Short mmCIF file of C-alpha atoms in Angstrom, two decimals:
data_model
loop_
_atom_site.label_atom_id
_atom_site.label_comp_id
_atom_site.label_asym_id
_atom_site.label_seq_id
_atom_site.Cartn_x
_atom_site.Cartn_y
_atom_site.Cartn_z
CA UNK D 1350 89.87 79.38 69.26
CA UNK D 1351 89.34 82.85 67.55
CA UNK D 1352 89.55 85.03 71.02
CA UNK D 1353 93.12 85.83 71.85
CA UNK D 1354 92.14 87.58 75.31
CA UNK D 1355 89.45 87.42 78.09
CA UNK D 1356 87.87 90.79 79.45
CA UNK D 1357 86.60 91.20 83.00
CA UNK D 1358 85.59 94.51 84.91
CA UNK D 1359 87.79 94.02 88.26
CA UNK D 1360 84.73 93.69 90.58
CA UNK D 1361 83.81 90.61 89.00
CA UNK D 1362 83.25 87.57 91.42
CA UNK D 1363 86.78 86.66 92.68
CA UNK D 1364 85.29 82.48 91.30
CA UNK D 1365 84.57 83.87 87.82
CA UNK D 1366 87.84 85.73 87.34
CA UNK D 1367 89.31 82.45 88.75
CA UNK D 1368 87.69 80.18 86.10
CA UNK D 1369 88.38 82.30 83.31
CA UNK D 1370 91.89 82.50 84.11
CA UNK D 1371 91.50 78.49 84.65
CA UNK D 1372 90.69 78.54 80.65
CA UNK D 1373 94.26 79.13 80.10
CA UNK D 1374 93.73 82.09 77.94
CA UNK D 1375 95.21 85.53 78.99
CA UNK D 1376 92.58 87.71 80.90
CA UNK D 1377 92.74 91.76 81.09
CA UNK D 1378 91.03 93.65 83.50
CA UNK D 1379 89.41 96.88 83.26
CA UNK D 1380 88.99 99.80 84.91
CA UNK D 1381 92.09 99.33 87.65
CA UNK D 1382 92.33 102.98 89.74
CA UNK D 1383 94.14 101.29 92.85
CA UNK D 1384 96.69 99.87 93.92
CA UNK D 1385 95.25 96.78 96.54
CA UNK D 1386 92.87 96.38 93.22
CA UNK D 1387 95.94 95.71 90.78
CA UNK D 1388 97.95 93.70 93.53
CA UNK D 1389 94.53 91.64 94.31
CA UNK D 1390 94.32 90.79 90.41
CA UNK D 1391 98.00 89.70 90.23
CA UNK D 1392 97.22 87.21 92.59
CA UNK D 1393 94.34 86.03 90.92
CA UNK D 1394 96.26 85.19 87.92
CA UNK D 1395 94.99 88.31 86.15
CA UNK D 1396 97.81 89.34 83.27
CA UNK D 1397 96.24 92.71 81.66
CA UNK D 1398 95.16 95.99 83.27
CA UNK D 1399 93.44 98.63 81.86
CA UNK D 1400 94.15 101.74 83.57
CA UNK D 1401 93.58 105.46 83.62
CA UNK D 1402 95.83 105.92 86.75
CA UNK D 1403 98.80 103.83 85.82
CA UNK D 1404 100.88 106.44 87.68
CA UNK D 1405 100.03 105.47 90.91
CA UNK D 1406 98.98 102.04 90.49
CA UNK D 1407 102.56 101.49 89.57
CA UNK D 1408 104.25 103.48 92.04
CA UNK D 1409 105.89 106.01 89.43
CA UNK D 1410 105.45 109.05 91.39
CA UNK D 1411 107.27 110.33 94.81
CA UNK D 1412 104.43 110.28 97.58
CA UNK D 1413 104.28 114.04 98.97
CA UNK D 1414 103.96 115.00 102.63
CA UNK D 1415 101.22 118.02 101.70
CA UNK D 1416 98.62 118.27 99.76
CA UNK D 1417 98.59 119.66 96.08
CA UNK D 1418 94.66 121.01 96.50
CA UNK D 1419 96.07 124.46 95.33
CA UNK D 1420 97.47 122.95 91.63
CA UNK D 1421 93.37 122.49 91.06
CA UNK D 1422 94.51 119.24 90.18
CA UNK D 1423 93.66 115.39 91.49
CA UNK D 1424 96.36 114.33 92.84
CA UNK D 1425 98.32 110.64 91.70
CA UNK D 1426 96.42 108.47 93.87
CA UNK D 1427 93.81 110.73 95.36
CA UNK D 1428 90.45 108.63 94.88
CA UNK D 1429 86.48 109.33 95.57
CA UNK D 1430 85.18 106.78 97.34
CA UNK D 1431 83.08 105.10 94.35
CA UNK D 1432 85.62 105.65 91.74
CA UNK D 1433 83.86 103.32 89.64
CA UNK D 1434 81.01 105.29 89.20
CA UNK D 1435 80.36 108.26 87.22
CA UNK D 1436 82.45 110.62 89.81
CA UNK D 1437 79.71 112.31 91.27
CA UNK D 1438 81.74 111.80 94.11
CA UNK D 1439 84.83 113.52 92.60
CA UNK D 1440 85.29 116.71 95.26
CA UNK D 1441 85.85 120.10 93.58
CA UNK D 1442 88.97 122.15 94.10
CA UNK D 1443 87.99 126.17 95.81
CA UNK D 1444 90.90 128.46 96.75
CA UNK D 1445 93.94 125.93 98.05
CA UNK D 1446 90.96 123.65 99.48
CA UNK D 1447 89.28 120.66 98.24
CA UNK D 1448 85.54 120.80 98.64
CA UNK D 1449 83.20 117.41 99.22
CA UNK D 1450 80.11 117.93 98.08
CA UNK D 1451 78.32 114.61 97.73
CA UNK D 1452 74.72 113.73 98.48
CA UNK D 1453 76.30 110.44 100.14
CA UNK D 1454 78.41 110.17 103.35
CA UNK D 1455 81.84 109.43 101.63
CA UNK D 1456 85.52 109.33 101.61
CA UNK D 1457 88.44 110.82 99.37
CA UNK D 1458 91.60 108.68 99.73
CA UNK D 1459 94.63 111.01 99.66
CA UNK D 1460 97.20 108.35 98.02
CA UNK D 1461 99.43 111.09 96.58
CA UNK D 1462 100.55 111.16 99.98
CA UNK D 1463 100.55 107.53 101.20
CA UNK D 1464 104.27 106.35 102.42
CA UNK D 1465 105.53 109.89 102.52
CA UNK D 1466 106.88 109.17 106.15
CA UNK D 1467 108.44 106.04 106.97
CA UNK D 1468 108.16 106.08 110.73
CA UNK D 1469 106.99 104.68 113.90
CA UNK D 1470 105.27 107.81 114.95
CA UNK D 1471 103.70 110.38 112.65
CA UNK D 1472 101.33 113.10 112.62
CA UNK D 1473 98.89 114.39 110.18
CA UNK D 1474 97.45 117.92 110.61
CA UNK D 1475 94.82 119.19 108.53
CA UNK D 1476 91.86 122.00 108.78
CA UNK D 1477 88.36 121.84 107.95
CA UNK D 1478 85.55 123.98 107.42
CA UNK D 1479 81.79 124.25 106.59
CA UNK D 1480 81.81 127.19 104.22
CA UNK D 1481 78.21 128.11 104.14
CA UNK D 1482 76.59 126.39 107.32
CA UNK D 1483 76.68 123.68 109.99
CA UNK D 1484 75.29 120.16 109.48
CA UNK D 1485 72.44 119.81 110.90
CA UNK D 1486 72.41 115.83 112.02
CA UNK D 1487 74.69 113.51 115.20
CA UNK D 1488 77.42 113.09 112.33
CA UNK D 1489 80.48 115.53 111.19
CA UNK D 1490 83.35 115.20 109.07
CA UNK D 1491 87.14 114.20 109.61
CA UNK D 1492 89.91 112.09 108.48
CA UNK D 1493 90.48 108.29 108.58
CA UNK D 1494 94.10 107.30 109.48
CA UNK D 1495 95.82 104.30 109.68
CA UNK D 1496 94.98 102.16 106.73
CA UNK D 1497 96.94 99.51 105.19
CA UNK D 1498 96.06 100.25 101.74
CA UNK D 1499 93.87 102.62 99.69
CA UNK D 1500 90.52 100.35 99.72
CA UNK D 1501 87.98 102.85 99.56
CA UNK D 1502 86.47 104.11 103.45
CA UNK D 1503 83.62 105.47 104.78
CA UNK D 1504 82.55 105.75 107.94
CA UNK D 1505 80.01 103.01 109.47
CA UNK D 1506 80.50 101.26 105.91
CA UNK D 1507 81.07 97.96 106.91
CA UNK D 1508 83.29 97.27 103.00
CA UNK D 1509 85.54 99.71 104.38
CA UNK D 1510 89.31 98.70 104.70
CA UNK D 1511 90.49 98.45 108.38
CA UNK D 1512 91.31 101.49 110.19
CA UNK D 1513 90.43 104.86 112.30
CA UNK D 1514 88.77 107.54 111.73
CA UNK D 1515 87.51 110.70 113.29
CA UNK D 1516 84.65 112.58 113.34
CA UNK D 1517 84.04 115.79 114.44
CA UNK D 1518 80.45 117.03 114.79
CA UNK D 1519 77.92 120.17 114.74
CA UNK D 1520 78.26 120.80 118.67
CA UNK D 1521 82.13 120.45 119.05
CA UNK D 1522 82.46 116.76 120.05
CA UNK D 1523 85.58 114.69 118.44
CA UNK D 1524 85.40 111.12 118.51
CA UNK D 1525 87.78 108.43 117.74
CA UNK D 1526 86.34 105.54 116.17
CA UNK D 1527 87.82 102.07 115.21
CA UNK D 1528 86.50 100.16 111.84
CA UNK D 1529 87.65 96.66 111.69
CA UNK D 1530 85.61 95.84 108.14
CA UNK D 1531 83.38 92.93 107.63
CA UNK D 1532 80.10 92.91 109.50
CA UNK D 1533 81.43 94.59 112.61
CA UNK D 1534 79.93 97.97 113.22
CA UNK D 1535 82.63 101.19 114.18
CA UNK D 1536 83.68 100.77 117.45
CA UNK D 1537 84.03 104.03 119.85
CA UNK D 1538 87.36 104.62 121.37
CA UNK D 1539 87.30 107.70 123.09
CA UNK D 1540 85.30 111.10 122.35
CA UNK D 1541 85.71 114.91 124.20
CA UNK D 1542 83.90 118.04 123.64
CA UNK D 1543 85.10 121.34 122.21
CA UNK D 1544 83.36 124.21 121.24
CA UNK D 1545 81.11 124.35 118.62
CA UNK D 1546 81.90 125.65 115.23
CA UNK D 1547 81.04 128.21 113.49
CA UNK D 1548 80.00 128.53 109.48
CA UNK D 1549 83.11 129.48 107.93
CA UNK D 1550 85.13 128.89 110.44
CA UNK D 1551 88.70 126.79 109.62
CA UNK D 1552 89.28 124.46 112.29
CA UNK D 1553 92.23 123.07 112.89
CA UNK D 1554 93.41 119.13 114.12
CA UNK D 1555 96.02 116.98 114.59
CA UNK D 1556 95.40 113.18 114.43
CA UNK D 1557 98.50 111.04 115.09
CA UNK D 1558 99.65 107.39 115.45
CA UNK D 1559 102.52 106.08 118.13
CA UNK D 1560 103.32 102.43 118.91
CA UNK D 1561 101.20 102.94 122.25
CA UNK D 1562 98.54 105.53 121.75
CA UNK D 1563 96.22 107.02 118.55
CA UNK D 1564 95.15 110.79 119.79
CA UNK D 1565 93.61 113.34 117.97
CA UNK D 1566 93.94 117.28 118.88
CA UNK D 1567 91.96 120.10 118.16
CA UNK D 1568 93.88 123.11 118.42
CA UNK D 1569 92.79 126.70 120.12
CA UNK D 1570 93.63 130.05 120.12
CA UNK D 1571 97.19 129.01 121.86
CA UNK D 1572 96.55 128.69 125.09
CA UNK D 1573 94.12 125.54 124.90
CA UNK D 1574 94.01 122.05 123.16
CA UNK D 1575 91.52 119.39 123.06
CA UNK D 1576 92.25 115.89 122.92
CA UNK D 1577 90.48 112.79 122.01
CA UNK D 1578 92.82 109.58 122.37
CA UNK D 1579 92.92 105.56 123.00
CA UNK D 1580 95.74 102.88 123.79
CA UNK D 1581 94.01 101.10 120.38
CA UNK D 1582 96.91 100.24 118.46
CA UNK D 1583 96.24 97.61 116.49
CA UNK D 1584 96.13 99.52 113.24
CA UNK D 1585 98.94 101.80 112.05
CA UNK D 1586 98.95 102.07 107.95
CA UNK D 1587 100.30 104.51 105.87
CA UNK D 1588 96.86 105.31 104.29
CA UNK D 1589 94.48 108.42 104.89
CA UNK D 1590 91.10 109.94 104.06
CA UNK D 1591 89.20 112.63 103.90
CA UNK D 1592 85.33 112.43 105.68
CA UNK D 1593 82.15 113.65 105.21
CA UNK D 1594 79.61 111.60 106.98
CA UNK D 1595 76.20 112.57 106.90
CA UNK D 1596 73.61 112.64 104.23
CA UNK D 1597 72.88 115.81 101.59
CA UNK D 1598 74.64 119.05 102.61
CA UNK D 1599 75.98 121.36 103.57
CA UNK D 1600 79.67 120.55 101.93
CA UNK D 1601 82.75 120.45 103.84
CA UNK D 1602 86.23 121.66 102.70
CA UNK D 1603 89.71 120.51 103.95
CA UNK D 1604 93.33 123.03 103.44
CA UNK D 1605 96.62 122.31 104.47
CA UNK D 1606 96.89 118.62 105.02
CA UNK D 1607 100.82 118.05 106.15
CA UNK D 1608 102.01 114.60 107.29
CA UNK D 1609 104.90 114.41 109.68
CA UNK D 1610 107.13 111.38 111.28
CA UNK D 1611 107.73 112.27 114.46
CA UNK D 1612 111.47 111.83 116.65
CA UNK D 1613 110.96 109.87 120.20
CA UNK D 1614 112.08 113.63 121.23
CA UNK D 1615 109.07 115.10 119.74
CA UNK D 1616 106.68 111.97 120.58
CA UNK D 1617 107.36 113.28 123.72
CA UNK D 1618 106.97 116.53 124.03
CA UNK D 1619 103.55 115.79 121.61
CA UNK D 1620 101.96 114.21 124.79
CA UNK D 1621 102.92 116.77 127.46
#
């Protein structure tokens, strides 16, 4: 009869947050950083939040259609993938890019940028680099697109929220792949070769979404594209990440991220 409140971290069992909201007194939990965690709680019966990024998870802030790498600054919303751990996995900020360095594969959810665009069709271009050398292994680096919320993603992870992602590797190839979460293994959706990089070297893509077709573009020196793309539709979320997915280093760094809703007039003249 003395304890006023209840305290639960949020990655408690869903039944034990369930019975100790059952015991009629009020529970708070602790430490909240997204948004599909807070709405997940709600529903749970969960009345208290303790929060360091109350910004976002209440939807105070205008979503941008860049990024804000150059402020130096984490962005409202932009998330490591293990947020809940002591942020080794929080990438580093280096001249207008943001660098991942992590001894994991991993993800950094831009959510600073999430529902910028309210379209059918959209486009998000970015670059990406390996500053000091190539990765040696199958796997590259990319973006994930598509996602209906900002769940943490990583590619092949099978806790990942639903989506796409890309992945671009050592010798040039770009590959679509499909992640439906659960137990289910990323599915392949179409891949094409492109030339290989080179250390230092900004590269940069297009991925985009339409109702009938996901594509992804690697752009040349003007006169050539290459294009990766799939009828797969059945995702189409406002969510995005940033990749790195392959063990150790070297680290990877991403500039000028830029997301774009596209006109049927410029749909079209996107696939010609």
């Amino acid at each position: 009869p003395r304890v006023d409140i209840l305290g639960v971290h949020h990655s408690a069992p869903e039944a034990m947050i369930r019975e100790m909201v059952a015991s009629g007194k009020p529970v708070a939990a602790w430490e909240v950083h997204r948004r599909s965690e807070h709405a997940h709680l709600l529903k749970l019966g969960v009345k208290g939040f303790i929060c360091s990024n109350i910004r976002n998870v209440l939807h105070l802030d205008e979503p941008h259609a860049e990024d804000s790498f150059a402020d130096g600054r984490r962005g409202t919303g932009d998330l490591p993938w293990a947020a809940d751990a002591v942020w080794d996995e929080q990438p580093a900020f280096v001249d207008g890019a943001v660098r991942i360095s992590s001894e994991k594969t991993s993800g950094y959810v831009l959510g600073s940028m999430a529902g910028s665009v309210d379209a059918p069709e959209w486009e998000l271009a970015f670059e990406l680099r390996w500053p000091e050398r190539i990765p040696a292994g199958p796997d590259g680096a990319g973006v994930a697109f598509g996602q209906d919320g900002d769940g943490p993603y990583r590619a092949g992870d099978p806790r990942s929220v639903a989506g796409y992602h890309l992945d671009f590797t050592a010798d040039g190839t770009m590959t679509l792949y499909r992640q439906d979460g659960g137990s289910s293994p990323a599915v392949s959706l179409a891949h094409t070769a492109s030339p290989a990089p080179n250390a230092g070297e900004w590269i940069s893509f297009v991925v985009s979404i339409s109702p009938g077709r996901i594509a992804a573009r690697r752009a040349g020196d003007g006169t050539q594209n290459w294009t990766a793309e799939s009828d797969d539709v059945r995702y189409g979320g406002a969510w995005h990440s940033l990749l790195k997915n392959y063990i150790a280093g070297p680290a990877v760094e991403f500039r000028r991220v830029r997301l774009t809703g596209l006109t049927a007039k410029d749909s079209c003249s996107t696939v010609e």
